[in-house]
Amino acid sequence: MFVTDSLIVIGLATVSLGTIHEANGPQQHTFRLRNAGQEAVVLTQGYTSCGCTTIHFDRLTTEGAACRSKKARQVAPGDSVAVTLRFNPRGKGGEFEEVGTIEYGPHNKRLNLTLTGTCITSEETLLRQFPVSINDTLRLSTNRFDLGIMHVGETRERSIVVLHRNGNRQERIPLRFTVEAKTPKGLQHIAHPVKVGRETVTINLDVLVR
């Protein structure tokens, strides 16, 4: 078969960084691509799925989603090029999957490279993301929601994220509120109980009942 342009990854296109720590700073992996076709290809642009990740090839650097390159890179048949994805875990926590996309010609094709892993968040970030302390082992992302204007019979849903300090496990708990006929009209401040493990915590709901 005659291949006109085929940019292939030598090795894996998806690489796990394993468990990393936010405090250790950016982590990266370099992929090697080879032009297995019969004519030159041009790397026209690169972009990433999130601003926390950058993609580098040759002397080209792009950051964030859909950022265009200032330079193109030509790869002759049989030649290869190194492409590096660099992930900055600052403010991140839990599992991550970051994708770098390379667009190349002459036929406007795309090739995806992916970094996966789990990030252990720093104490400073955890306290910022979960500012509400319930006890020594439980923290909440919030304990208050402004539900805006609602009418009798209307239902709205929100969710809180709970941090279990024993293991730094995160749990998302849904919250559902319905305006009943007996609910007074006007601005209401409602204490809504939510069960979190063996604890019952109070979530404050601000709602204007019409």
mmCIF file of C-alpha atoms in Angstrom:
data_model
loop_
_atom_site.group_PDB
_atom_site.id
_atom_site.type_symbol
_atom_site.label_atom_id
_atom_site.label_comp_id
_atom_site.label_asym_id
_atom_site.label_seq_id
_atom_site.Cartn_x
_atom_site.Cartn_y
_atom_site.Cartn_z
ATOM 1 C CA MET A 1 0.000 0.000 0.000
ATOM 2 C CA PHE A 2 1.288 3.478 -0.899
ATOM 3 C CA VAL A 3 1.096 5.741 2.120
ATOM 4 C CA THR A 4 1.073 9.450 1.246
ATOM 5 C CA ASP A 5 1.336 10.791 4.770
ATOM 6 C CA SER A 6 1.354 8.909 8.046
ATOM 7 C CA LEU A 7 2.723 10.370 11.249
ATOM 8 C CA ILE A 8 3.060 7.531 13.757
ATOM 9 C CA VAL A 9 4.026 7.361 17.411
ATOM 10 C CA ILE A 10 7.056 5.248 18.223
ATOM 11 C CA GLY A 11 5.900 3.555 21.421
ATOM 12 C CA LEU A 12 2.760 4.490 23.353
ATOM 13 C CA ALA A 13 0.479 7.402 22.487
ATOM 14 C CA THR A 14 -0.968 7.343 26.024
ATOM 15 C CA VAL A 15 1.496 7.384 28.908
ATOM 16 C CA SER A 16 0.753 7.199 32.632
ATOM 17 C CA LEU A 17 2.811 9.403 34.923
ATOM 18 C CA GLY A 18 1.618 7.294 37.834
ATOM 19 C CA THR A 19 1.057 9.008 41.163
ATOM 20 C CA ILE A 20 2.588 12.472 41.300
ATOM 21 C CA HIS A 21 2.622 15.170 43.966
ATOM 22 C CA GLU A 22 1.581 18.756 43.330
ATOM 23 C CA ALA A 23 4.459 19.928 45.538
ATOM 24 C CA ASN A 24 6.996 18.359 43.147
ATOM 25 C CA GLY A 25 6.001 20.714 40.331
ATOM 26 C CA PRO A 26 5.519 20.097 36.581
ATOM 27 C CA GLN A 27 5.986 16.614 35.122
ATOM 28 C CA GLN A 28 6.600 15.779 31.484
ATOM 29 C CA HIS A 29 7.040 13.013 28.958
ATOM 30 C CA THR A 30 8.653 13.119 25.518
ATOM 31 C CA PHE A 31 7.023 11.212 22.660
ATOM 32 C CA ARG A 32 8.816 10.421 19.406
ATOM 33 C CA LEU A 33 6.916 10.621 16.118
ATOM 34 C CA ARG A 34 8.048 9.280 12.773
ATOM 35 C CA ASN A 35 6.889 10.101 9.262
ATOM 36 C CA ALA A 36 6.141 6.649 7.829
ATOM 37 C CA GLY A 37 4.726 8.069 4.601
ATOM 38 C CA GLN A 38 6.199 8.776 1.183
ATOM 39 C CA GLU A 39 6.113 12.544 1.315
ATOM 40 C CA ALA A 40 6.931 15.264 3.819
ATOM 41 C CA VAL A 41 4.406 16.286 6.441
ATOM 42 C CA VAL A 42 4.184 19.691 8.074
ATOM 43 C CA LEU A 43 3.306 20.069 11.744
ATOM 44 C CA THR A 44 1.044 23.081 11.422
ATOM 45 C CA GLN A 45 -0.138 23.566 15.007
ATOM 46 C CA GLY A 46 -0.354 22.002 18.431
ATOM 47 C CA TYR A 47 -2.856 22.570 21.212
ATOM 48 C CA THR A 48 -3.803 21.013 24.539
ATOM 49 C CA SER A 49 -6.983 20.146 26.405
ATOM 50 C CA CYS A 50 -6.157 22.433 29.328
ATOM 51 C CA GLY A 51 -3.987 25.436 30.121
ATOM 52 C CA CYS A 52 -2.197 23.320 32.734
ATOM 53 C CA THR A 53 -0.486 21.405 29.917
ATOM 54 C CA THR A 54 1.903 22.623 27.235
ATOM 55 C CA ILE A 55 3.082 20.922 24.083
ATOM 56 C CA HIS A 56 6.567 21.428 22.629
ATOM 57 C CA PHE A 57 8.030 20.255 19.337
ATOM 58 C CA ASP A 58 11.163 21.599 17.699
ATOM 59 C CA ARG A 59 11.261 25.253 18.756
ATOM 60 C CA LEU A 60 7.480 25.566 18.860
ATOM 61 C CA THR A 61 5.504 25.986 22.085
ATOM 62 C CA THR A 62 1.756 26.326 22.453
ATOM 63 C CA GLU A 63 -0.290 26.610 25.619
ATOM 64 C CA GLY A 64 -3.940 26.147 26.504
ATOM 65 C CA ALA A 65 -6.845 25.075 24.350
ATOM 66 C CA ALA A 66 -6.690 25.830 20.615
ATOM 67 C CA CYS A 67 -3.587 28.035 20.759
ATOM 68 C CA ARG A 68 -1.986 28.301 17.332
ATOM 69 C CA SER A 69 1.713 27.910 16.658
ATOM 70 C CA LYS A 70 3.863 30.641 15.199
ATOM 71 C CA LYS A 71 6.023 28.221 13.227
ATOM 72 C CA ALA A 72 5.488 25.062 11.250
ATOM 73 C CA ARG A 73 7.815 22.082 11.288
ATOM 74 C CA GLN A 74 8.443 19.889 8.238
ATOM 75 C CA VAL A 75 9.207 16.206 8.749
ATOM 76 C CA ALA A 76 10.685 14.388 5.756
ATOM 77 C CA PRO A 77 9.790 10.749 4.967
ATOM 78 C CA GLY A 78 11.563 8.466 7.428
ATOM 79 C CA ASP A 79 12.499 11.332 9.761
ATOM 80 C CA SER A 80 11.274 11.653 13.326
ATOM 81 C CA VAL A 81 10.529 14.490 15.705
ATOM 82 C CA ALA A 82 10.354 14.687 19.506
ATOM 83 C CA VAL A 83 7.178 16.061 21.080
ATOM 84 C CA THR A 84 6.993 16.819 24.796
ATOM 85 C CA LEU A 85 3.825 17.196 26.885
ATOM 86 C CA ARG A 86 4.422 19.061 30.142
ATOM 87 C CA PHE A 87 1.751 18.921 32.866
ATOM 88 C CA ASN A 88 1.650 21.492 35.666
ATOM 89 C CA PRO A 89 -0.268 19.985 38.631
ATOM 90 C CA ARG A 90 -0.679 23.260 40.510
ATOM 91 C CA GLY A 91 -4.210 23.438 41.895
ATOM 92 C CA LYS A 92 -5.014 19.979 40.533
ATOM 93 C CA GLY A 93 -6.013 16.923 42.483
ATOM 94 C CA GLY A 94 -7.187 13.380 41.835
ATOM 95 C CA GLU A 95 -7.090 11.582 38.512
ATOM 96 C CA PHE A 96 -6.161 13.533 35.389
ATOM 97 C CA GLU A 97 -6.095 12.967 31.636
ATOM 98 C CA GLU A 98 -4.447 15.673 29.548
ATOM 99 C CA VAL A 99 -4.396 15.528 25.759
ATOM 100 C CA GLY A 100 -2.052 17.238 23.337
ATOM 101 C CA THR A 101 -3.220 17.384 19.711
ATOM 102 C CA ILE A 102 -0.934 17.887 16.726
ATOM 103 C CA GLU A 103 -2.396 18.979 13.410
ATOM 104 C CA TYR A 104 -0.353 18.233 10.334
ATOM 105 C CA GLY A 105 -0.592 18.406 6.559
ATOM 106 C CA PRO A 106 -0.863 18.180 3.697
ATOM 107 C CA HIS A 107 -4.238 16.556 4.444
ATOM 108 C CA ASN A 108 -5.184 18.285 7.742
ATOM 109 C CA LYS A 109 -4.850 15.234 9.944
ATOM 110 C CA ARG A 110 -4.702 15.105 13.740
ATOM 111 C CA LEU A 111 -2.733 12.998 16.165
ATOM 112 C CA ASN A 112 -3.412 12.855 19.915
ATOM 113 C CA LEU A 113 -0.888 12.277 22.691
ATOM 114 C CA THR A 114 -2.119 11.743 26.247
ATOM 115 C CA LEU A 115 -0.766 11.938 29.790
ATOM 116 C CA THR A 116 -2.700 10.260 32.605
ATOM 117 C CA GLY A 117 -2.116 9.763 36.304
ATOM 118 C CA THR A 118 -3.178 10.708 39.792
ATOM 119 C CA CYS A 119 -2.147 13.908 41.518
ATOM 120 C CA ILE A 120 -1.746 14.155 45.276
ATOM 121 C CA THR A 121 -2.751 17.691 46.148
ATOM 122 C CA SER A 122 -0.758 19.873 48.515
ATOM 123 C CA GLU A 123 -2.193 20.837 51.898
ATOM 124 C CA GLU A 124 -2.539 24.475 50.820
ATOM 125 C CA THR A 125 -4.619 23.526 47.791
ATOM 126 C CA LEU A 126 -6.799 21.151 49.801
ATOM 127 C CA LEU A 127 -7.629 23.851 52.323
ATOM 128 C CA ARG A 128 -8.493 26.250 49.498
ATOM 129 C CA GLN A 129 -10.681 23.711 47.670
ATOM 130 C CA PHE A 130 -12.379 22.460 50.854
ATOM 131 C CA PRO A 131 -12.652 25.529 53.114
ATOM 132 C CA VAL A 132 -15.433 24.220 55.387
ATOM 133 C CA SER A 133 -14.218 22.032 58.256
ATOM 134 C CA ILE A 134 -16.732 19.616 59.808
ATOM 135 C CA ASN A 135 -14.298 17.758 62.062
ATOM 136 C CA ASP A 136 -10.722 16.475 61.967
ATOM 137 C CA THR A 137 -11.492 14.033 59.145
ATOM 138 C CA LEU A 138 -14.181 15.784 57.049
ATOM 139 C CA ARG A 139 -14.053 18.989 54.989
ATOM 140 C CA LEU A 140 -16.599 20.388 52.489
ATOM 141 C CA SER A 141 -16.239 22.313 49.245
ATOM 142 C CA THR A 142 -19.060 24.597 50.445
ATOM 143 C CA ASN A 143 -21.916 24.718 52.955
ATOM 144 C CA ARG A 144 -24.069 27.336 51.196
ATOM 145 C CA PHE A 145 -25.888 27.660 47.863
ATOM 146 C CA ASP A 146 -27.838 30.561 46.381
ATOM 147 C CA LEU A 147 -30.672 28.919 44.437
ATOM 148 C CA GLY A 148 -32.074 32.194 43.120
ATOM 149 C CA ILE A 149 -35.779 32.567 42.290
ATOM 150 C CA MET A 150 -37.939 29.439 42.575
ATOM 151 C CA HIS A 151 -41.662 28.698 42.424
ATOM 152 C CA VAL A 152 -43.830 26.180 44.279
ATOM 153 C CA GLY A 153 -43.220 22.679 42.931
ATOM 154 C CA GLU A 154 -39.910 23.610 41.320
ATOM 155 C CA THR A 155 -36.852 21.453 42.036
ATOM 156 C CA ARG A 156 -33.180 22.313 41.776
ATOM 157 C CA GLU A 157 -30.142 20.141 42.242
ATOM 158 C CA ARG A 158 -26.666 20.971 43.452
ATOM 159 C CA SER A 159 -23.813 18.889 44.819
ATOM 160 C CA ILE A 160 -21.118 19.234 47.417
ATOM 161 C CA VAL A 161 -17.724 17.564 47.380
ATOM 162 C CA VAL A 162 -16.561 16.004 50.627
ATOM 163 C CA LEU A 163 -12.910 15.468 51.471
ATOM 164 C CA HIS A 164 -12.258 12.483 53.723
ATOM 165 C CA ARG A 165 -8.894 13.316 55.281
ATOM 166 C CA ASN A 166 -8.204 9.698 56.147
ATOM 167 C CA GLY A 167 -6.835 8.823 52.726
ATOM 168 C CA ASN A 168 -7.629 12.186 51.087
ATOM 169 C CA ARG A 169 -10.591 10.551 49.350
ATOM 170 C CA GLN A 170 -13.091 12.834 47.645
ATOM 171 C CA GLU A 171 -16.822 12.095 47.466
ATOM 172 C CA ARG A 172 -19.479 13.993 45.519
ATOM 173 C CA ILE A 173 -22.864 14.109 47.265
ATOM 174 C CA PRO A 174 -25.966 15.312 45.393
ATOM 175 C CA LEU A 175 -28.395 17.747 47.006
ATOM 176 C CA ARG A 176 -32.001 18.081 45.850
ATOM 177 C CA PHE A 177 -34.382 20.803 46.992
ATOM 178 C CA THR A 178 -38.067 21.207 46.092
ATOM 179 C CA VAL A 179 -40.206 24.226 46.995
ATOM 180 C CA GLU A 180 -43.257 22.853 48.774
ATOM 181 C CA ALA A 181 -46.669 24.535 48.951
ATOM 182 C CA LYS A 182 -46.156 25.293 52.639
ATOM 183 C CA THR A 183 -42.877 27.136 52.001
ATOM 184 C CA PRO A 184 -43.391 30.852 52.792
ATOM 185 C CA LYS A 185 -43.026 33.356 49.976
ATOM 186 C CA GLY A 186 -40.131 35.766 49.852
ATOM 187 C CA LEU A 187 -36.457 35.341 50.670
ATOM 188 C CA GLN A 188 -35.883 32.159 52.651
ATOM 189 C CA HIS A 189 -32.762 30.829 54.390
ATOM 190 C CA ILE A 190 -33.257 27.089 54.636
ATOM 191 C CA ALA A 191 -31.104 24.671 56.647
ATOM 192 C CA HIS A 192 -30.915 21.514 54.545
ATOM 193 C CA PRO A 193 -29.497 18.385 56.280
ATOM 194 C CA VAL A 194 -27.175 16.101 54.297
ATOM 195 C CA LYS A 195 -25.853 12.746 55.461
ATOM 196 C CA VAL A 196 -22.083 12.374 55.087
ATOM 197 C CA GLY A 197 -21.011 8.980 56.338
ATOM 198 C CA ARG A 198 -22.065 8.866 59.982
ATOM 199 C CA GLU A 199 -22.286 12.639 60.199
ATOM 200 C CA THR A 200 -25.236 14.881 59.354
ATOM 201 C CA VAL A 201 -24.121 18.271 58.085
ATOM 202 C CA THR A 202 -26.223 21.351 57.401
ATOM 203 C CA ILE A 203 -26.156 23.030 53.996
ATOM 204 C CA ASN A 204 -27.633 26.523 53.940
ATOM 205 C CA LEU A 205 -29.882 27.312 50.980
ATOM 206 C CA ASP A 206 -30.794 30.885 50.049
ATOM 207 C CA VAL A 207 -33.894 30.956 47.844
ATOM 208 C CA LEU A 208 -36.376 33.616 46.787
ATOM 209 C CA VAL A 209 -39.786 31.912 46.652
ATOM 210 C CA ARG A 210 -42.303 33.479 44.293
#
